[in-house]
Tab-separated table of C-alpha atoms and ligand atoms in Angstrom:
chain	number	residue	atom	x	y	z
A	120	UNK	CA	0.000	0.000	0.000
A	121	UNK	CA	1.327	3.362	-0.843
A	122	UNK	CA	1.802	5.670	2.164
A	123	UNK	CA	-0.416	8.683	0.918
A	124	UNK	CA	-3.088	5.862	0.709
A	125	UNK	CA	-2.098	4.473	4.148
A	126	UNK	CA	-2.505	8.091	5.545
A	127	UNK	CA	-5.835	8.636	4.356
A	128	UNK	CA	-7.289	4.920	5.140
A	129	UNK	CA	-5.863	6.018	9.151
A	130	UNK	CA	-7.396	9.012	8.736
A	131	UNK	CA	-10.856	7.489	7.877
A	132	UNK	CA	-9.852	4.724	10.912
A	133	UNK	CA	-9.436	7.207	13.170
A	134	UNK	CA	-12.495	8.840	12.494
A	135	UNK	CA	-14.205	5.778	13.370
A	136	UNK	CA	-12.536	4.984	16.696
A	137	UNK	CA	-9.863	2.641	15.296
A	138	UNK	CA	-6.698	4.763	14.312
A	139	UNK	CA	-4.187	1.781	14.870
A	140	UNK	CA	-6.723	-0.868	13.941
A	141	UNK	CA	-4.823	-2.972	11.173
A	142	UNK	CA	-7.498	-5.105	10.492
A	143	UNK	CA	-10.158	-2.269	9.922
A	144	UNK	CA	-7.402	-0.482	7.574
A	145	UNK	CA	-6.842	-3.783	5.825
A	146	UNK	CA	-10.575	-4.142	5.220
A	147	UNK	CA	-10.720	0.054	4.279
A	148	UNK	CA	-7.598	-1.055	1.705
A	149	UNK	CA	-9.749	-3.569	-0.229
A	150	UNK	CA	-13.090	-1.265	-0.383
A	151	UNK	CA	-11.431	1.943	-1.693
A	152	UNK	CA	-9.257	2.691	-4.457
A	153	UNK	CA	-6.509	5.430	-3.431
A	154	UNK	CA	-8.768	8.062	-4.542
A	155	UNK	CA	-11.962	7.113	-3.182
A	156	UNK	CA	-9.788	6.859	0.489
A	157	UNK	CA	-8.420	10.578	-0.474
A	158	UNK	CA	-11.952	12.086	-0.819
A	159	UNK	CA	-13.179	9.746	2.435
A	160	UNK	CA	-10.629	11.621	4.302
A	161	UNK	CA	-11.271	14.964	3.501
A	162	UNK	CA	-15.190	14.868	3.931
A	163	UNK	CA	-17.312	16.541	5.386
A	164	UNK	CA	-18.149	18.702	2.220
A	165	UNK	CA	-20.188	18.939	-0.990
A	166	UNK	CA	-18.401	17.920	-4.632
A	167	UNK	CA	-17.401	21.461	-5.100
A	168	UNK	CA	-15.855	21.901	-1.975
A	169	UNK	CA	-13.815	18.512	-2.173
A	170	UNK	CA	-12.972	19.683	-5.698
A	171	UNK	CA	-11.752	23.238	-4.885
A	172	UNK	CA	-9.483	21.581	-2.392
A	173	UNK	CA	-7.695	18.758	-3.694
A	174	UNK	CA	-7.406	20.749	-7.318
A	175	UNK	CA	-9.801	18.065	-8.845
A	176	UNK	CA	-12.656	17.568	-11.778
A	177	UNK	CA	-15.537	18.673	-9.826
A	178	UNK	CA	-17.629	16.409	-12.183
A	179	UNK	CA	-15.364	13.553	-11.846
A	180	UNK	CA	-15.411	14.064	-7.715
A	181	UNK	CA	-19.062	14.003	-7.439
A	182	UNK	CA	-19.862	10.775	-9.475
A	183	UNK	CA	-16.797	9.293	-7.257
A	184	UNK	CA	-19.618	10.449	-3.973
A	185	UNK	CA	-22.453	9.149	-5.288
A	186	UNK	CA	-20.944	5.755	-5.849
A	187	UNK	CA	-18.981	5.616	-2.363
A	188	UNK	CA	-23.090	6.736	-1.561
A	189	UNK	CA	-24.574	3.694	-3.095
A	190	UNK	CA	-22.129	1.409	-1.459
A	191	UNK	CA	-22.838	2.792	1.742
A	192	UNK	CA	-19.043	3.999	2.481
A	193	UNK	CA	-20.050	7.475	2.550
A	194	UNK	CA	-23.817	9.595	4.069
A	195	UNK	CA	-25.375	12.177	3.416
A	196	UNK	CA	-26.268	14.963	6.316
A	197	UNK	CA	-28.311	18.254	6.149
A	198	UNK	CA	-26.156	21.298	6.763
A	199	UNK	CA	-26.893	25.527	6.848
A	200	UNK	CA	-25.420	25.802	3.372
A	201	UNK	CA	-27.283	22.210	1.789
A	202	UNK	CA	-26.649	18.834	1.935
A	203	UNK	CA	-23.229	17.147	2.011
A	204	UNK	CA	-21.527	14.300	2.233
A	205	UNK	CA	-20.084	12.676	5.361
A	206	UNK	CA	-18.123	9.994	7.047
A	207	UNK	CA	-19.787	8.296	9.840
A	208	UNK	CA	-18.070	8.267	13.355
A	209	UNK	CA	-20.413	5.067	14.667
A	210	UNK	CA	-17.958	1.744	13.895
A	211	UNK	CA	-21.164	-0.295	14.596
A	212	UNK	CA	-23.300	1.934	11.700
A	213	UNK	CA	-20.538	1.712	9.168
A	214	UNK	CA	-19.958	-1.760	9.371
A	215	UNK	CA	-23.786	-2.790	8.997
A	216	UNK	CA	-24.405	-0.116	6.485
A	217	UNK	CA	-21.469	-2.828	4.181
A	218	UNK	CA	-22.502	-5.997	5.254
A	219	UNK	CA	-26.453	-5.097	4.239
A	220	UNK	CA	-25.246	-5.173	0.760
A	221	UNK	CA	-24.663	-8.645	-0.877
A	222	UNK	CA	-22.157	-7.059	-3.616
A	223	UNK	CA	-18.970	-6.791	-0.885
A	224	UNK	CA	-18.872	-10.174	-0.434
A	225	UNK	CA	-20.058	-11.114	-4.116
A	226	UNK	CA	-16.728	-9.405	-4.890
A	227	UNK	CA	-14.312	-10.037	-1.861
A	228	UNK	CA	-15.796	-13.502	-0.909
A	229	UNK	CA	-16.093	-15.102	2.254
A	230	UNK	CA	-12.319	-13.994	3.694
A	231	UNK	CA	-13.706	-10.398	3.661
A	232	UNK	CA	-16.990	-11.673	5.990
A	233	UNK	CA	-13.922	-13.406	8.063
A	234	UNK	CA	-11.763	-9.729	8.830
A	235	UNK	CA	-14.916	-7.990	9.808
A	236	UNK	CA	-15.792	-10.865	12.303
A	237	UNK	CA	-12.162	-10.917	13.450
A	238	UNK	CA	-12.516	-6.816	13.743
A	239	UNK	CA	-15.770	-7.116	15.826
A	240	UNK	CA	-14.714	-9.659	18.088
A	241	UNK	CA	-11.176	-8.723	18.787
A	242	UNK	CA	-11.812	-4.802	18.698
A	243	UNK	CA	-15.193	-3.369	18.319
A	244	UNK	CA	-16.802	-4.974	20.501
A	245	UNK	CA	-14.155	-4.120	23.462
A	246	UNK	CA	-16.034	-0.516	22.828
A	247	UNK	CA	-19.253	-1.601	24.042
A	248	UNK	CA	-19.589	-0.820	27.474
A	249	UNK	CA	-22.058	1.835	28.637
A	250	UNK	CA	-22.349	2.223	32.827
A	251	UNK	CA	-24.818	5.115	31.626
A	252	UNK	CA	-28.416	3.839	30.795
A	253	UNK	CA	-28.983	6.671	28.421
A	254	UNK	CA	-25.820	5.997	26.542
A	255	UNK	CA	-26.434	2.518	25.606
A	256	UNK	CA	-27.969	2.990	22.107
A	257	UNK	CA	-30.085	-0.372	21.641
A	258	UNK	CA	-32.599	-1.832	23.857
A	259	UNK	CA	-35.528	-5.020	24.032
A	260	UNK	CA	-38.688	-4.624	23.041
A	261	UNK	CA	-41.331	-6.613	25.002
A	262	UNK	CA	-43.325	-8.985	23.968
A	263	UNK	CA	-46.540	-7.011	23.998
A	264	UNK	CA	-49.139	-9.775	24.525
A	265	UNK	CA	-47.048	-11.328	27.661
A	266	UNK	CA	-47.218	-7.572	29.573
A	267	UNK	CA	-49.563	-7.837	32.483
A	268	UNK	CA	-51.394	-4.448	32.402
A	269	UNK	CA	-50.952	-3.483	28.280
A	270	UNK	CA	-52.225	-0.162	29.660
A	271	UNK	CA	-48.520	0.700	30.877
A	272	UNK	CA	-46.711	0.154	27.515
A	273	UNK	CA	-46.131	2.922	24.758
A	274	UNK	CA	-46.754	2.818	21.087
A	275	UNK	CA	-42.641	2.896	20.314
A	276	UNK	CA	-42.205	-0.278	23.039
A	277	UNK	CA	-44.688	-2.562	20.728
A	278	UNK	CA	-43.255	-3.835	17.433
A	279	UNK	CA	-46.719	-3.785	16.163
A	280	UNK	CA	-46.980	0.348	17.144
A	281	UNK	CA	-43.639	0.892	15.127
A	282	UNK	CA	-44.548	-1.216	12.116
A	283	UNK	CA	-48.241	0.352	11.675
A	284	UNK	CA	-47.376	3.986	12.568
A	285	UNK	CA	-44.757	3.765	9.639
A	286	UNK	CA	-45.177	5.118	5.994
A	287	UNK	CA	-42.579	3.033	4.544
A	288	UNK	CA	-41.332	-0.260	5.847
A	289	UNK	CA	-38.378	-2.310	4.818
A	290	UNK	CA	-36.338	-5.406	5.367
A	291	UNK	CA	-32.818	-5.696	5.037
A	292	UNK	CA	-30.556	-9.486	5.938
A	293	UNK	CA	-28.926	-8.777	9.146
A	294	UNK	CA	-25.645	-7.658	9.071
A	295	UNK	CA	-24.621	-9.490	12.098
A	296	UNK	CA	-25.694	-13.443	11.006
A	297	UNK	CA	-23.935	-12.529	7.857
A	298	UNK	CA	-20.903	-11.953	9.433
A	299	UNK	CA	-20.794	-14.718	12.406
A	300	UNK	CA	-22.274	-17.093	10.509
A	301	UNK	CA	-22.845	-18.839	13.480
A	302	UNK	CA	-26.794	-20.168	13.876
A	303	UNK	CA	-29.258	-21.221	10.526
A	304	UNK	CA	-31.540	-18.404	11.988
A	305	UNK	CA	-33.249	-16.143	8.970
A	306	UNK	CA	-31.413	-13.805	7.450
A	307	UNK	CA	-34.207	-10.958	6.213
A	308	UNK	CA	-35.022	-10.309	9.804
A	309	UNK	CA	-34.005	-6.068	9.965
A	310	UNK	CA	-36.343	-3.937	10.052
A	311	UNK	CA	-36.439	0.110	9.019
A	312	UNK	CA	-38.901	2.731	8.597
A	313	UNK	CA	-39.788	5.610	6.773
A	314	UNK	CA	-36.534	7.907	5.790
A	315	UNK	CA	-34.081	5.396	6.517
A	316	UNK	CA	-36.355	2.579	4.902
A	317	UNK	CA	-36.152	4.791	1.835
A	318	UNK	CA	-32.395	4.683	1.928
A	319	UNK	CA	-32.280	0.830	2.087
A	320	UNK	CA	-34.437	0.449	-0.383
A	321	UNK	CA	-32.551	2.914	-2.847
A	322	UNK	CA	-29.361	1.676	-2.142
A	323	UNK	CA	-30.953	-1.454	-3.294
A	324	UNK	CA	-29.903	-3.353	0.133
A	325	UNK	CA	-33.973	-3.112	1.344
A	326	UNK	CA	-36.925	-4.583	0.379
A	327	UNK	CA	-39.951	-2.785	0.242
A	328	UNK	CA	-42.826	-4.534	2.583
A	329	UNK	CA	-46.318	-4.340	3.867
A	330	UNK	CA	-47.430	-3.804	7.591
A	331	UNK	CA	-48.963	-7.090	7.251
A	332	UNK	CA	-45.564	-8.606	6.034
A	333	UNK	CA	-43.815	-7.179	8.059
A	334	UNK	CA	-45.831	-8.138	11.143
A	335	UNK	CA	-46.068	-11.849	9.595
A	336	UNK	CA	-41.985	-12.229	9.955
A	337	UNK	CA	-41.894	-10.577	13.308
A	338	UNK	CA	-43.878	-13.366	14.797
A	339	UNK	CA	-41.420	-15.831	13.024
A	340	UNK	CA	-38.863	-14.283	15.044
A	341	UNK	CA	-40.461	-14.224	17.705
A	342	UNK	CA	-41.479	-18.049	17.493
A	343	UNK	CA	-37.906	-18.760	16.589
A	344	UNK	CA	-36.592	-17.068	19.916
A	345	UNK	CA	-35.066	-14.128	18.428
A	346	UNK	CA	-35.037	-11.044	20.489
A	347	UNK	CA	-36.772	-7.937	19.300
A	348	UNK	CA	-34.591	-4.657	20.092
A	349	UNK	CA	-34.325	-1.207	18.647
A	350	UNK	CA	-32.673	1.888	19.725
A	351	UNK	CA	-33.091	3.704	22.642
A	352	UNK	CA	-35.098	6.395	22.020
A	353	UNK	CA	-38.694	7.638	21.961
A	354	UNK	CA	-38.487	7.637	18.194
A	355	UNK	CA	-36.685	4.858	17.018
A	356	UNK	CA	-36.200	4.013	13.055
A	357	UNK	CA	-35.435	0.133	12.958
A	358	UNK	CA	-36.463	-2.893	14.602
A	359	UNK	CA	-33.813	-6.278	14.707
A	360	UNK	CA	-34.631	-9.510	15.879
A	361	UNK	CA	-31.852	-10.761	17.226
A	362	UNK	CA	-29.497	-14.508	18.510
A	363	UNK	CA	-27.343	-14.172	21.137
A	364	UNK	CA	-24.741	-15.926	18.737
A	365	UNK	CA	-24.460	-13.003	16.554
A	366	UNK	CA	-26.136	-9.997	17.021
A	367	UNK	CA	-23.454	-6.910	17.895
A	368	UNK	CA	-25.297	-6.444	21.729
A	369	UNK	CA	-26.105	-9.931	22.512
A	370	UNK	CA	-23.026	-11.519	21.400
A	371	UNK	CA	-21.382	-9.199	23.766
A	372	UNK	CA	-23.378	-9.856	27.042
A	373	UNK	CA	-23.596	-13.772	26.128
A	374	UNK	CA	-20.437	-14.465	25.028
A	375	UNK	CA	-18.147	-11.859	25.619
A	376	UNK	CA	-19.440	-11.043	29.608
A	377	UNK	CA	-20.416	-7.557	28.637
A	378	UNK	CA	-23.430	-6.582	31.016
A	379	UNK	CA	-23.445	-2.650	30.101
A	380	UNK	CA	-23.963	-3.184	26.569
A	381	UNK	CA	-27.918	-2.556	26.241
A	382	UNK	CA	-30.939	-1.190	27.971
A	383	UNK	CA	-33.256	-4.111	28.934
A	384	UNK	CA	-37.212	-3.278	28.849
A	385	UNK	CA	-38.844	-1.615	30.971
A	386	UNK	CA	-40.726	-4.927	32.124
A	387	UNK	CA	-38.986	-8.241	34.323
A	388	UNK	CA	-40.707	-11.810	33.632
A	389	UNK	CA	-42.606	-12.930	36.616
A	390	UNK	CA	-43.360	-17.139	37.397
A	391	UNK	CA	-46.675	-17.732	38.968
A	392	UNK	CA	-45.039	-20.509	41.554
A	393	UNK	CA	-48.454	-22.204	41.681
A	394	UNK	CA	-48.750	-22.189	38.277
A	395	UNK	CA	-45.684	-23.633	36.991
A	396	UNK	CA	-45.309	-27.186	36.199
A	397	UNK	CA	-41.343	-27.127	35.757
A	398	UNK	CA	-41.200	-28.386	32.649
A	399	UNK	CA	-37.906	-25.988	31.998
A	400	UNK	CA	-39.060	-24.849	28.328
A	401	UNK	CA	-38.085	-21.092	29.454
A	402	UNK	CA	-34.915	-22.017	30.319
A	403	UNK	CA	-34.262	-23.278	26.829
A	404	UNK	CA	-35.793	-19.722	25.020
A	405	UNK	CA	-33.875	-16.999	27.851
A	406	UNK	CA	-30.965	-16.323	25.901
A	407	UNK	CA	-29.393	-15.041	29.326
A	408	UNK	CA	-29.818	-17.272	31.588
A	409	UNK	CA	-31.999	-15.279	33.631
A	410	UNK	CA	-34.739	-18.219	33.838
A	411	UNK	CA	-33.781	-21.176	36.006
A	412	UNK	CA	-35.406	-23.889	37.752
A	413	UNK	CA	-33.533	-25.214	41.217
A	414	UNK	CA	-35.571	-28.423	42.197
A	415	UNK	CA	-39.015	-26.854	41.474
A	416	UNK	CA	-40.751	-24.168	39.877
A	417	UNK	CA	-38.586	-21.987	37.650
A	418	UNK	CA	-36.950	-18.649	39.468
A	419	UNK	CA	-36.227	-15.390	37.436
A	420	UNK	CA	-32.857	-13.247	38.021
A	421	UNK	CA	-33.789	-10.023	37.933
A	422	UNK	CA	-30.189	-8.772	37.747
A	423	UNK	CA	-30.046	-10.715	34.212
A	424	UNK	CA	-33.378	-10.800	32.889
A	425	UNK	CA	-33.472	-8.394	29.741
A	426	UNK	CA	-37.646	-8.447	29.875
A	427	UNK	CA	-38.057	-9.469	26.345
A	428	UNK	CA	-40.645	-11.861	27.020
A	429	UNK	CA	-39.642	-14.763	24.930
A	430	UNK	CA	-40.016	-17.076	27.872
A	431	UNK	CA	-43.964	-16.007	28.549
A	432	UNK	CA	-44.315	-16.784	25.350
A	433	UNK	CA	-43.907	-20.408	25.253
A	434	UNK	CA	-44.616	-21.445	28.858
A	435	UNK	CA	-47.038	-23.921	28.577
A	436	UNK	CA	-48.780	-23.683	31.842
A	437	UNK	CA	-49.005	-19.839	31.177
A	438	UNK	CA	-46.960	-19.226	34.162
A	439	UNK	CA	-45.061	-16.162	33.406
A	440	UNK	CA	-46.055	-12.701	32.525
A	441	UNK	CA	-43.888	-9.406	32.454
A	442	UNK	CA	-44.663	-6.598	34.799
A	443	UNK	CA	-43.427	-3.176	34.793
A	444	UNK	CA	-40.508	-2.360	36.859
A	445	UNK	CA	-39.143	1.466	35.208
A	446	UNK	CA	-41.371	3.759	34.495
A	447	UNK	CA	-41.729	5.659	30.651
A	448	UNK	CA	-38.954	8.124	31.724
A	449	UNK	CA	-36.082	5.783	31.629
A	450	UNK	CA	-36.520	6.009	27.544
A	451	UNK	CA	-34.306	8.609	26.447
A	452	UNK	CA	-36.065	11.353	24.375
A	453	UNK	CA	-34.233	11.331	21.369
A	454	UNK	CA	-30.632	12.048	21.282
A	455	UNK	CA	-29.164	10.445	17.818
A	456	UNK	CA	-30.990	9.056	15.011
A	457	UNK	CA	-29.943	7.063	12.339
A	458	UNK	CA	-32.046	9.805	10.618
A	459	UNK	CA	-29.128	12.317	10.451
A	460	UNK	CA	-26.762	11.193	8.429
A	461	UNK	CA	-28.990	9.227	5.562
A	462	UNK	CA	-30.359	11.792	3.747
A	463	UNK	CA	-31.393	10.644	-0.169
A	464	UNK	CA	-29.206	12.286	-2.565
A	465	UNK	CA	-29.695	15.714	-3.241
A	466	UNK	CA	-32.447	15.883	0.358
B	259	LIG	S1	-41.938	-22.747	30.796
B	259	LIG	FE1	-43.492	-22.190	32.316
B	259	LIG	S2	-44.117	-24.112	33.235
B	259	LIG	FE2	-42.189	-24.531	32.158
B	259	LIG	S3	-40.602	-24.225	33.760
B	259	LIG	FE3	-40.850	-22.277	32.698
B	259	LIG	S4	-42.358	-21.152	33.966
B	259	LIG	FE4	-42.492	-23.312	34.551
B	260	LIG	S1	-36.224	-14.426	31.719
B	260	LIG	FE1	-35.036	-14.424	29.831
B	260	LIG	S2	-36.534	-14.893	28.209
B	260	LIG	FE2	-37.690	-14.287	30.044
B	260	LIG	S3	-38.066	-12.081	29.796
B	260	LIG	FE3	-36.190	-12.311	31.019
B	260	LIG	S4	-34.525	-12.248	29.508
B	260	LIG	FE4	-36.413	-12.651	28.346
């Protein structure tokens, strides 16, 4: 690799959390050609302002942005003066944003699926720890039909809420079971809505679906014992249905002994001792181990249970419900949105 190139692939690196990271500047090497990596370093700014600075074909510099655009390298953000284009500082974002898009490995094969694993497990995820509740930026969703009083749940904590309140819907394969690789789980299991739904679906990484499809493969998930999560906000943009195998958060509490990683629900699973009949199926769907039974009925750990409700609902004796145990105001209001930096071209 040349060293200008090197310089500008550290530059984009650093920008990202990961100046010294050798396997994320490998993986930055093989995705960018020397000058694609020159104009990724010196964004933020529109063609003309890239052009006027590195002395270059202004015409020639802004078809180079609109493809690093479609291959999800490079955003789009709203600005006083118009939109322009931007790199993004989330690791996490970046790294989904590629692996939504069959074409990388299409063209780089399964070794390229191997360095971003190797980068998430040996680097990223050593990032993820968030002591502050209102830092963590995922969280469960509940399953609605397993909370005791429904009255005490809010539109944006129901999957349902955020499917039908949305004007566009779409489904991308999750970037996290294409790079593990590790269960046979479904791959078209993310969910986005409205403005960011329209930039999946333009980048040609989304597929455009109904409320009623989309609500037909959340209960697949949900059957399957994947967990639903979304950010953790009162206006969230995506829902994922995650394995604890794979998925970015889960991965890192299950097998990496990261606690502080994500914000559970606002509701804990609750066994009806009477009721139970200790036949252990909860056991098998709590992805935490939060769900136990010791010689009799089963006993929940509150310290570990995330309140996602996959364990209500499956119990056969109908034995466990989820009650509230946070009130509304431990959702942040809305800090960060993947909303900000996806803007269509010219938006
Ligand atoms: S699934 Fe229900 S009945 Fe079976 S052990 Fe768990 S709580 Fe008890
Ligand atoms: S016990 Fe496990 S499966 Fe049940 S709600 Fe808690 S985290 Fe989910």
């Amino acid at each position: 690799m040349e060293n200008a190139k090197r310089d500008y692939l550290r530059t984009i690196a650093g920008r990202l959390g990961f100046p010294n990271s050798e396997i994320l500047i490998g993986l930055l090497d093989t995705m960018l050609s020397e000058r694609e990596a020159q104009w990724m370093a010196h964004l933020p700014g529109t063609p003309h302002d890239l052009a006027e600075r590195l002395g270059q074909d202004e015409g020639e510099v802004a078809q180079g942005l609109a493809d690093l655009y479609d291959r999800g390298l490079v955003l789009l953000e709203e600005a006083p003066e118009g939109s322009r284009y931007v790199t993004t500082e989330n690791p996490g974002w970046f790294m989904d944003l590629i692996l939504f898009d069959t074409r990388y490995e299409e063209r780089y094969g399964e070794a390229f699926l191997d360095r971003w694993r190797e980068f998430y497990n040996k680097e990223l995820v050593h990032t993820y720890e968030h002591p502050d509740p209102e830092a963590r930026p995922w969280r469960v969703i509940p399953i609605v039909e397993k909370v005791e009083d429904t009255r005490s749940i809010l539109p944006f904590e129901q999957v349902a809420g955020l499917v039908r309140q949305a004007e566009r819907i779409s489904v991308q394969r999750c970037p996290c079971r294409v790079r593990e690789r590790a269960c046979d789980n479904p791959l078209e299991t993310c969910f986005a809505f409205d403005h960011v739904a329209e930039y999946h679906i333009r980048r040609g990484v989304g597929r455009e679906v109904t409320v009623e499809e989309a609500l037909d493969i959340l209960k697949r998930c949900e059957e399957l014992g994947l967990v639903h999560t979304t950010e953790n906000t009162d206006r969230p943009t995506v829902i994922c249905n995650c394995c604890s195998c794979c998925c970015v958060f889960l991965r890192a509490i299950t097998v990496h002994g990261k606690q502080a990683v994500m914000e559970e629900s606002r509701f804990q699973a609750v066994v009806d001792q009477g009721a139970c009949i200790a036949c252990g199926t909860c056991e098998e769907r709590c992805h935490f181990g939060a769900i136990r039974r010791r010689e009799g009925p089963a006993q929940v750990d509150a310290a570990l249970c995330m309140g996602c409700g996959l364990c209500a609902s499956t119990c056969p004796a109908g034995a466990i419900t989820l009650v509230e145990v946070k009130d509304p105001t431990f959702i942040p209001k809305q800090q960060w949105s993947l909303l900000d930096e996806i803007l269509p071209e010219g938006g």
